[in-house]
mmCIF file of C-alpha atoms and ligand atoms in Angstrom:
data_model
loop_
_atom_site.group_PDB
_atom_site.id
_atom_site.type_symbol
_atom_site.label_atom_id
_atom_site.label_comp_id
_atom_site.label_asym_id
_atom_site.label_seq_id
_atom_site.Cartn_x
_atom_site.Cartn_y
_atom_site.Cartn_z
ATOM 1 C CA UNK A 1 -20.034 -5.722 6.714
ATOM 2 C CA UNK A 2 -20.985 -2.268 8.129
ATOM 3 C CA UNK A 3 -21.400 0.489 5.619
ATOM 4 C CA UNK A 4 -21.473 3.855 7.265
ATOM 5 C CA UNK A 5 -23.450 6.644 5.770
ATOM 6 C CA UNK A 6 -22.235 9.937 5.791
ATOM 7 C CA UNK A 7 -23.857 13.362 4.124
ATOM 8 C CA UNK A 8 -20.173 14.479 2.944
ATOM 9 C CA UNK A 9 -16.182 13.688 2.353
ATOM 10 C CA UNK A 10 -15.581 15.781 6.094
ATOM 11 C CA UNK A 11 -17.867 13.686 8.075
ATOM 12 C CA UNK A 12 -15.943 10.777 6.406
ATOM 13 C CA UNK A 13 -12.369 11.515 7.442
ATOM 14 C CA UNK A 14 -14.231 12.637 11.110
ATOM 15 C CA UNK A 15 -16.188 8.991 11.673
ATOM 16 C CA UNK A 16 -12.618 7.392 10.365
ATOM 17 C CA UNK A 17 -10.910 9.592 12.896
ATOM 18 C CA UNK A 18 -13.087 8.795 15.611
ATOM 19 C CA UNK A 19 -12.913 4.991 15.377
ATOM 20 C CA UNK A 20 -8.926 5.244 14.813
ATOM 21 C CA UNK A 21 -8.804 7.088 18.219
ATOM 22 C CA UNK A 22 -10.908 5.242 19.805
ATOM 23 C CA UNK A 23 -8.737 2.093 19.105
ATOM 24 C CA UNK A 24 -5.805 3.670 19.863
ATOM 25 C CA UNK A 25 -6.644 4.551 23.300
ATOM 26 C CA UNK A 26 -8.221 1.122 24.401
ATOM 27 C CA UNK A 27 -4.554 -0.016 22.859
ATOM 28 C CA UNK A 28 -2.180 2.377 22.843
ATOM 29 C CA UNK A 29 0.409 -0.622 21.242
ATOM 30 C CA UNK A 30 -1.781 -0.201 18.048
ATOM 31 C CA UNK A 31 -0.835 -1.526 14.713
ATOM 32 C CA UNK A 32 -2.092 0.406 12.093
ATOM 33 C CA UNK A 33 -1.971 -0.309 8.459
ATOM 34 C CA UNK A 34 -2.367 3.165 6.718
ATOM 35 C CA UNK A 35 -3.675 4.531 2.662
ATOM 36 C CA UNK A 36 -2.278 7.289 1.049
ATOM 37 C CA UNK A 37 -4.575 9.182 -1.564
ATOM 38 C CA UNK A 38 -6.531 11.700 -1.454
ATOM 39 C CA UNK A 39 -9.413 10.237 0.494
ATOM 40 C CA UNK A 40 -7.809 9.746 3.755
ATOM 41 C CA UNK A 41 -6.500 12.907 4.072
ATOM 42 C CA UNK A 42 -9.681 14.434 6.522
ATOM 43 C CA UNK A 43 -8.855 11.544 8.818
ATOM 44 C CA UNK A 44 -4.917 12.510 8.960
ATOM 45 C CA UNK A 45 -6.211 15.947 9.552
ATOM 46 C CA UNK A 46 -9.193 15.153 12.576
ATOM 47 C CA UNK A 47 -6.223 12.881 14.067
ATOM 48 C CA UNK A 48 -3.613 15.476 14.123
ATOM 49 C CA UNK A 49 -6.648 18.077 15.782
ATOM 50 C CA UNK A 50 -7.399 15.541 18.088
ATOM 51 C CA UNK A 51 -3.379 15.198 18.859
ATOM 52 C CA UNK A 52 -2.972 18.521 19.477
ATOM 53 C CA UNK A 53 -6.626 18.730 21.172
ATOM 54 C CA UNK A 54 -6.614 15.973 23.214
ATOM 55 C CA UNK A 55 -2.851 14.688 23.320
ATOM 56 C CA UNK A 56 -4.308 11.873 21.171
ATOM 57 C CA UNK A 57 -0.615 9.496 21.973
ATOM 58 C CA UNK A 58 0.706 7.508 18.742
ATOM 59 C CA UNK A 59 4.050 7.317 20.719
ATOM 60 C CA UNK A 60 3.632 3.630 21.166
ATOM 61 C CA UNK A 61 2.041 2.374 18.129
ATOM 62 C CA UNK A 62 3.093 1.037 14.942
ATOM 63 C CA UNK A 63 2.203 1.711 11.210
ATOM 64 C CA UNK A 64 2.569 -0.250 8.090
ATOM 65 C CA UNK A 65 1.641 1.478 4.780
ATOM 66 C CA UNK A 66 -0.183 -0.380 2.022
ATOM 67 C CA UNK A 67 2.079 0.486 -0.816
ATOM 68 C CA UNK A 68 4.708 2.837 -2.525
ATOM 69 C CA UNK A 69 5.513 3.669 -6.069
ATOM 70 C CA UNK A 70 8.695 1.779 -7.589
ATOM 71 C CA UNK A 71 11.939 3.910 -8.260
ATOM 72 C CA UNK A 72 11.080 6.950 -6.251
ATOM 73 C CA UNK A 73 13.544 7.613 -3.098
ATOM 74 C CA UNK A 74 11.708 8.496 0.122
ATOM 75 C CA UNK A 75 12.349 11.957 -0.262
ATOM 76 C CA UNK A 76 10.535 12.403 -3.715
ATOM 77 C CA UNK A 77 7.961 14.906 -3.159
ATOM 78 C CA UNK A 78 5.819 12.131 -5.083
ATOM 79 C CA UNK A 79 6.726 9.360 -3.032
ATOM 80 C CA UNK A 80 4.255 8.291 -0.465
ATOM 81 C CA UNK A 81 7.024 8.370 1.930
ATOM 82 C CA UNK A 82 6.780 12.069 1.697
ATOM 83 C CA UNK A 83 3.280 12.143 1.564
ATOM 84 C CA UNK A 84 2.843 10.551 5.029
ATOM 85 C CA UNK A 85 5.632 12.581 7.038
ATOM 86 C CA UNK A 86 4.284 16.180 5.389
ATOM 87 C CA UNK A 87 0.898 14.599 6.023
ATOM 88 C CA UNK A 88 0.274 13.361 9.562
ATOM 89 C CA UNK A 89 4.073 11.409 10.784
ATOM 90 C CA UNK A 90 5.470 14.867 10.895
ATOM 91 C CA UNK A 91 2.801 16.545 12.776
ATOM 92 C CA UNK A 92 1.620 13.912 15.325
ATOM 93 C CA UNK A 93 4.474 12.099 18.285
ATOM 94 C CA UNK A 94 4.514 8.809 15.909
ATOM 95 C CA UNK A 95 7.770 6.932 16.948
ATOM 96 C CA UNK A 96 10.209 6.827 13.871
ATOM 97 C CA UNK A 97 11.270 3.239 14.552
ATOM 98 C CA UNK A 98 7.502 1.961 14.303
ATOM 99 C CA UNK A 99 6.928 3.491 10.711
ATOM 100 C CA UNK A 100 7.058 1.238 8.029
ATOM 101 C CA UNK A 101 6.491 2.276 4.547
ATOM 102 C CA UNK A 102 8.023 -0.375 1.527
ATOM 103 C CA UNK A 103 11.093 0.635 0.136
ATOM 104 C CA UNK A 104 10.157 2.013 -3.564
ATOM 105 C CA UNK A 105 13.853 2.554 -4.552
ATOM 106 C CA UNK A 106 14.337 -0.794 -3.715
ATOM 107 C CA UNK A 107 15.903 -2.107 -7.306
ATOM 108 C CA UNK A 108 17.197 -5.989 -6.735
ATOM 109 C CA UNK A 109 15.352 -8.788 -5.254
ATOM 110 C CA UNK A 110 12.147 -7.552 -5.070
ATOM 111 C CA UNK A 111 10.510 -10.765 -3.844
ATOM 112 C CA UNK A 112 12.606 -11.110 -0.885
ATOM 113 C CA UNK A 113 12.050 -7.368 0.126
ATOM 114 C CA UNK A 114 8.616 -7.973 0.264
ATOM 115 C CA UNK A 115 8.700 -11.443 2.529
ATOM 116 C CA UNK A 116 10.885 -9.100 4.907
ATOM 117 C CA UNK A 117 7.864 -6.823 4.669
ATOM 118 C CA UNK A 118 5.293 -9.528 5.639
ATOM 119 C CA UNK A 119 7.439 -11.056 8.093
ATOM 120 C CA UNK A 120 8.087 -7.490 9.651
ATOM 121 C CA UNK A 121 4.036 -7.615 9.858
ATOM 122 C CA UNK A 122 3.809 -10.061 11.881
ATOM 123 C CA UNK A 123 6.921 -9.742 14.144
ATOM 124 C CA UNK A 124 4.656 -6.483 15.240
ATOM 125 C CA UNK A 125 1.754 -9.004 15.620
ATOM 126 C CA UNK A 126 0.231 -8.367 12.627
ATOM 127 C CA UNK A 127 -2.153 -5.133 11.707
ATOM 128 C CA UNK A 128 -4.739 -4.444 14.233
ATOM 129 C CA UNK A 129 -6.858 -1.671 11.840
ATOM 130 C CA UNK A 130 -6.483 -1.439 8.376
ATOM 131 C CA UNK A 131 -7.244 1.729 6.340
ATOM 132 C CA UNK A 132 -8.225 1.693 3.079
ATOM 133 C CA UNK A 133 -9.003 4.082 -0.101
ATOM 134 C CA UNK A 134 -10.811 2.339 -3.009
ATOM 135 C CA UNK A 135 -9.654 3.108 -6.875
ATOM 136 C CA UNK A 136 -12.515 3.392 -9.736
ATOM 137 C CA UNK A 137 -11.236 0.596 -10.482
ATOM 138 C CA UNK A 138 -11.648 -1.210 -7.502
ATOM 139 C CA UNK A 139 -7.984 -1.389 -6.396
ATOM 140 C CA UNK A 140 -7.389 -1.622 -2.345
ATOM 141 C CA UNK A 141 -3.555 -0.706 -1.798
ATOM 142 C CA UNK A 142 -2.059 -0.922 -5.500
ATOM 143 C CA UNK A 143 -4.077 -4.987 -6.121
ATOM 144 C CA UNK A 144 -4.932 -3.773 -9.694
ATOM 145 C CA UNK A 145 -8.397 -5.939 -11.124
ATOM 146 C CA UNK A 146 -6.776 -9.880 -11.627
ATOM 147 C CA UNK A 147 -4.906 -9.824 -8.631
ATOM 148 C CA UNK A 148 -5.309 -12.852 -6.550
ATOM 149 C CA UNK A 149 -7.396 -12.790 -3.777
ATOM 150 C CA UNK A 150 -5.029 -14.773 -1.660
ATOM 151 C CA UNK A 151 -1.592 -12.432 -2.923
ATOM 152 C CA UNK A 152 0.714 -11.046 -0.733
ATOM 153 C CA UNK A 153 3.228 -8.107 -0.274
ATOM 154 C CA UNK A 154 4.564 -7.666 -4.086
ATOM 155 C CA UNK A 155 5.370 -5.713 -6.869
ATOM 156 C CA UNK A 156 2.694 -4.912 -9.175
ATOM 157 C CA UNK A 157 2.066 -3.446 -12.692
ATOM 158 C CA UNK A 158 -0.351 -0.577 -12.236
ATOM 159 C CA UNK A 159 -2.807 0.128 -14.719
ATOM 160 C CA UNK A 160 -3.266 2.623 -17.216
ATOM 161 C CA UNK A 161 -6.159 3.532 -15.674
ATOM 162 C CA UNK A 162 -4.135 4.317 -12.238
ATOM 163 C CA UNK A 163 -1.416 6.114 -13.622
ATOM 164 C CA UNK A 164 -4.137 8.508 -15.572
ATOM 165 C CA UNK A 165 -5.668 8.878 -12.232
ATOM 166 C CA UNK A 166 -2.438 9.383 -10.583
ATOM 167 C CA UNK A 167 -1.066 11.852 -12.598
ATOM 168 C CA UNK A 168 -2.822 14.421 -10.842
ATOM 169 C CA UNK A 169 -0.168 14.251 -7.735
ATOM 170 C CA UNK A 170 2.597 14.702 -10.063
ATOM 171 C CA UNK A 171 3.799 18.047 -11.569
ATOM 172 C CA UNK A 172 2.959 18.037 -15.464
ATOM 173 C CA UNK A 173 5.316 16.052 -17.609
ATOM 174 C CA UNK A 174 6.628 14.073 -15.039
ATOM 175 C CA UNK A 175 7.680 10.357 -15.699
ATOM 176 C CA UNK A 176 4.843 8.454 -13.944
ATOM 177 C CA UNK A 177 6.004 4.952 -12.265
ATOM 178 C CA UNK A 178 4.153 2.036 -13.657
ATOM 179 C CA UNK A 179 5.001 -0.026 -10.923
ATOM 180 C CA UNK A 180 4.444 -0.085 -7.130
ATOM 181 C CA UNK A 181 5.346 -2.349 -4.233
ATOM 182 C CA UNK A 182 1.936 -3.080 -2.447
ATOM 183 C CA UNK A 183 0.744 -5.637 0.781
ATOM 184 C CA UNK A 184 -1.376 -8.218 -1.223
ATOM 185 C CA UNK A 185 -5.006 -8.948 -0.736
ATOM 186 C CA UNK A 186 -4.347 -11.806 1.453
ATOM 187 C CA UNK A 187 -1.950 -9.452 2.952
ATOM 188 C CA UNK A 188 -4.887 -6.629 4.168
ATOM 189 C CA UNK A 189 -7.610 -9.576 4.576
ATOM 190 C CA UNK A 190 -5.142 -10.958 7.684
ATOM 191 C CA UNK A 191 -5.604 -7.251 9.546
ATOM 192 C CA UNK A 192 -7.661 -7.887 12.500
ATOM 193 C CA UNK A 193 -10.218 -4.983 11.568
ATOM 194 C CA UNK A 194 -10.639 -2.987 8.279
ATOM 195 C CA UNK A 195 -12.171 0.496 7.584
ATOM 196 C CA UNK A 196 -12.382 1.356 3.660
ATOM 197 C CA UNK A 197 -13.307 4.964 2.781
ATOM 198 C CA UNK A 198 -14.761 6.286 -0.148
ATOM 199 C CA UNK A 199 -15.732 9.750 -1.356
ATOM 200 C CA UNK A 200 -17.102 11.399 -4.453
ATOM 201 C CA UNK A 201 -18.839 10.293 -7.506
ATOM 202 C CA UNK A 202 -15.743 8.625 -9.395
ATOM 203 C CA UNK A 203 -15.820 5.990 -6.761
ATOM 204 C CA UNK A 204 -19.822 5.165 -6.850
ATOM 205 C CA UNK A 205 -19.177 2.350 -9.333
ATOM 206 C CA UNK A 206 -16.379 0.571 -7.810
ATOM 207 C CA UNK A 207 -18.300 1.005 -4.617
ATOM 208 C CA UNK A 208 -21.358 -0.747 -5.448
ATOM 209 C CA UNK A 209 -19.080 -3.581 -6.997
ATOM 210 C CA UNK A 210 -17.092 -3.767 -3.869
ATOM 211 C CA UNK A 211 -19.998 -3.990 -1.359
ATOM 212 C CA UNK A 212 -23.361 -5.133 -3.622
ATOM 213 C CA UNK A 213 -21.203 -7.533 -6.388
ATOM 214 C CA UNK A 214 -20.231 -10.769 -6.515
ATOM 215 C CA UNK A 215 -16.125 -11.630 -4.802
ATOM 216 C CA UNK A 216 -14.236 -11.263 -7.550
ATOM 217 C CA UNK A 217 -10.821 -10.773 -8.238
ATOM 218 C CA UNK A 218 -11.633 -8.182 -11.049
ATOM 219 C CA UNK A 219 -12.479 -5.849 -8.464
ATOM 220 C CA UNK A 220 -10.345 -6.362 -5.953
ATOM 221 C CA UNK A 221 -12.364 -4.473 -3.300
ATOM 222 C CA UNK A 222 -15.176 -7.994 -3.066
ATOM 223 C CA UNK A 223 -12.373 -9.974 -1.551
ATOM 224 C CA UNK A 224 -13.506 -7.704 1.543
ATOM 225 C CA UNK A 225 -16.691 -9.255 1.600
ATOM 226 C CA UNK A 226 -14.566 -12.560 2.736
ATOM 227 C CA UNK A 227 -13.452 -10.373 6.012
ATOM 228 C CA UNK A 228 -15.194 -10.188 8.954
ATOM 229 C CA UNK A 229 -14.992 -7.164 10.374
ATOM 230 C CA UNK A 230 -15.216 -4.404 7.548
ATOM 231 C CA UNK A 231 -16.692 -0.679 7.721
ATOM 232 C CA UNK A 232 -17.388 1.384 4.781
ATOM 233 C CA UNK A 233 -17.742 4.708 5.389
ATOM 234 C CA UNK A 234 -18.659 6.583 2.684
ATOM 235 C CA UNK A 235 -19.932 9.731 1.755
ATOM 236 C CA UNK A 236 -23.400 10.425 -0.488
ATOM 237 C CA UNK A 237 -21.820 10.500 -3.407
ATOM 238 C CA UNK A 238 -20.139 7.447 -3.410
ATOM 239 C CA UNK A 239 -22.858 5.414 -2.065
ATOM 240 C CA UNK A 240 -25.090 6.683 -4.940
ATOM 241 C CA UNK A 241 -24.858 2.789 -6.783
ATOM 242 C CA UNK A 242 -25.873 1.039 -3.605
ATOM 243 C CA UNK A 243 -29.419 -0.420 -3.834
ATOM 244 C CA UNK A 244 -29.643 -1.352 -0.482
ATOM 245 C CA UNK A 245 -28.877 2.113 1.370
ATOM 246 C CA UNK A 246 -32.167 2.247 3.299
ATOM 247 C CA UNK A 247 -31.486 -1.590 4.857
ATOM 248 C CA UNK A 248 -27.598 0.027 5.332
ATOM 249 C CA UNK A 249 -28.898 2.974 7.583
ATOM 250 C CA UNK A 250 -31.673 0.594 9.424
ATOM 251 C CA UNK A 251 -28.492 -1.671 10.308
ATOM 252 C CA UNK A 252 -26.545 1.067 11.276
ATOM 253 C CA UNK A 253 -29.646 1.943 14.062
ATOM 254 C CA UNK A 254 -30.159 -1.466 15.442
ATOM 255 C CA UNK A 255 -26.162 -1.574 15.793
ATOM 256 C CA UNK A 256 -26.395 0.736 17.701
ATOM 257 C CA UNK A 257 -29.085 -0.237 19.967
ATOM 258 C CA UNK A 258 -27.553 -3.522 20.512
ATOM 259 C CA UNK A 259 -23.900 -4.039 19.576
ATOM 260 C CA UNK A 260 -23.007 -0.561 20.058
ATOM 261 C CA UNK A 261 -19.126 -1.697 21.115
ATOM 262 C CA UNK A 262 -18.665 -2.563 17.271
ATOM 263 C CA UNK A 263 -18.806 1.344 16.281
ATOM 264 C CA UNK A 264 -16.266 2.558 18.605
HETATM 265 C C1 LIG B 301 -3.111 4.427 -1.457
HETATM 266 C C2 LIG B 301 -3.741 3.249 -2.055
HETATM 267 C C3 LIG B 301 -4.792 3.351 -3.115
HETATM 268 C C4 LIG B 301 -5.762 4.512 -2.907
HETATM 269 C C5 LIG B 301 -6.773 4.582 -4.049
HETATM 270 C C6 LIG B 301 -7.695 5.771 -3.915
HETATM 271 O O1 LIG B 301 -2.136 4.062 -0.493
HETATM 272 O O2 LIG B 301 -3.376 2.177 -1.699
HETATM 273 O O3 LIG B 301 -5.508 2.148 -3.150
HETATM 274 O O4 LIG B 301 -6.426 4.349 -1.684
HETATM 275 O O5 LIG B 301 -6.102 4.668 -5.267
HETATM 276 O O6 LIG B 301 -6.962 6.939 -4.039
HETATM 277 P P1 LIG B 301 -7.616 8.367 -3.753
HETATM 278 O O7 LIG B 301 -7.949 8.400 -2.315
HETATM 279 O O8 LIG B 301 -6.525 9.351 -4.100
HETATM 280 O O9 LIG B 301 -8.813 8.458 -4.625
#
């Protein structure tokens, strides 16, 4: 496991960028596996520069999203449909066939959606770089604390906790969902590489769990520990639990004094 320092939240989403460029053009065929959230946002918007920079070419890859809330319609201004076309599909030369985002207004057999969505997966050859964003609770993609380590595409309950933190994206009084249809930890653990990022304060906690804990399913973020080929790239604030953050940076030299080809 890599964890990558970084002094604040724009150096975050520009070291994310980077590395999701820099796989993109040694395979243009990419399968990417993308987060909504706040946190990936500086990475959307460093990939779109570098689009319209460097004609950065998405034309020929493929996306899967993690997760969408249940009973909202892809045009929902709160769905994460929307999110991702106002937020990067719209503004980069992504193909419209290779998006896939799951279905929230999906309303009958929920179980067989999601196998569709796991076999579509790996029809595309299965996710070559994952993205994640990390609740306070530990959540990767919408795995809420309990969720097995080895679970797959799914609908899940969301917390309390995640629908107070939620709330923010939604305009006041609005009926929350409590639900969500999100790929499963087994589901992310199968991507071929994995970058989780992690900004500010709120996230110091689950952080230090994720990274410094024992693997457990009550933070959902350990089972990444089992993977092996994760980055963390975090920002100070968010690596403020870590005891080990000397050792981190000292690993992060030698890397790249002798394995440099695992930071591009
Ligand atoms: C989003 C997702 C979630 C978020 C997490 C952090 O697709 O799967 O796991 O990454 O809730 O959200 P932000 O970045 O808004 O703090």
């Amino acid at each position: 496991m890599l964890v990558v320092l970084k002094e604040s939240a724009k150096e975050v989403g520009r070291e994310a960028a980077r590395i999701v460029a820099s796989s993109l053009r040694a395979n243009p065929k990419s399968v990417l596996g993308l987060a909504t959230g706040s946190t990936p946002l500086g990475m959307y918007e460093e990939l779109i520069a570098l689009h319209k920079s460097t004609g950065l070419d998405f034309s020929q890859a493929t996306s899967f999203n993690l997760d969408e809330y249940l009973g909202l319609a892809p045009d929902d201004p709160q769905s994460f449909h929307y999110f991702m076309h106002s937020n990067f599909f719209s503004k980069v030369n992504f193909a419209a066939d290779k998006i896939h985002i799951p279905d929230g207004a999906f309303r009958k057999d929920y179980s067989a959606y999601c196998e569709q969505y796991e076999r579509a997966i790996r029809s595309a050859g299965g996710i070559d770089l994952q993205i994640l964003g990390i609740g306070r609770n530990g959540h990767i993609g919408f795995n809420e604390p309990n969720s097995s380590l080895a679970s797959r595409t799914r609908l899940k309950e969301l917390t309390q906790e995640t629908i107070e933190d939620n709330k923010r994206f939604f305009p006041q009084g609005a009926e929350i969902p409590e639900c969500a249809i999100t790929m499963g930890i087994g589901t992310i653990l199968d991507a071929r590489r994995i970058l989780i990022l992690a900004t500010g304060k709120s996230k110091a906690a689950s952080v230090a769990k994720a990274i410094e804990g024992p693997i457990s399913s009550s933070v959902s973020a350990s089972a990444l520990q089992l993977h092996p080929d994760v980055t963390f790239i975090i920002d100070e604030d968010a690596a403020y639990g870590l005891t080990q953050r000397d050792y981190y940076r000292r690993v992060l030299e030698l890397t790249k004094k002798y394995t440099p080809e695992k930071l591009t």
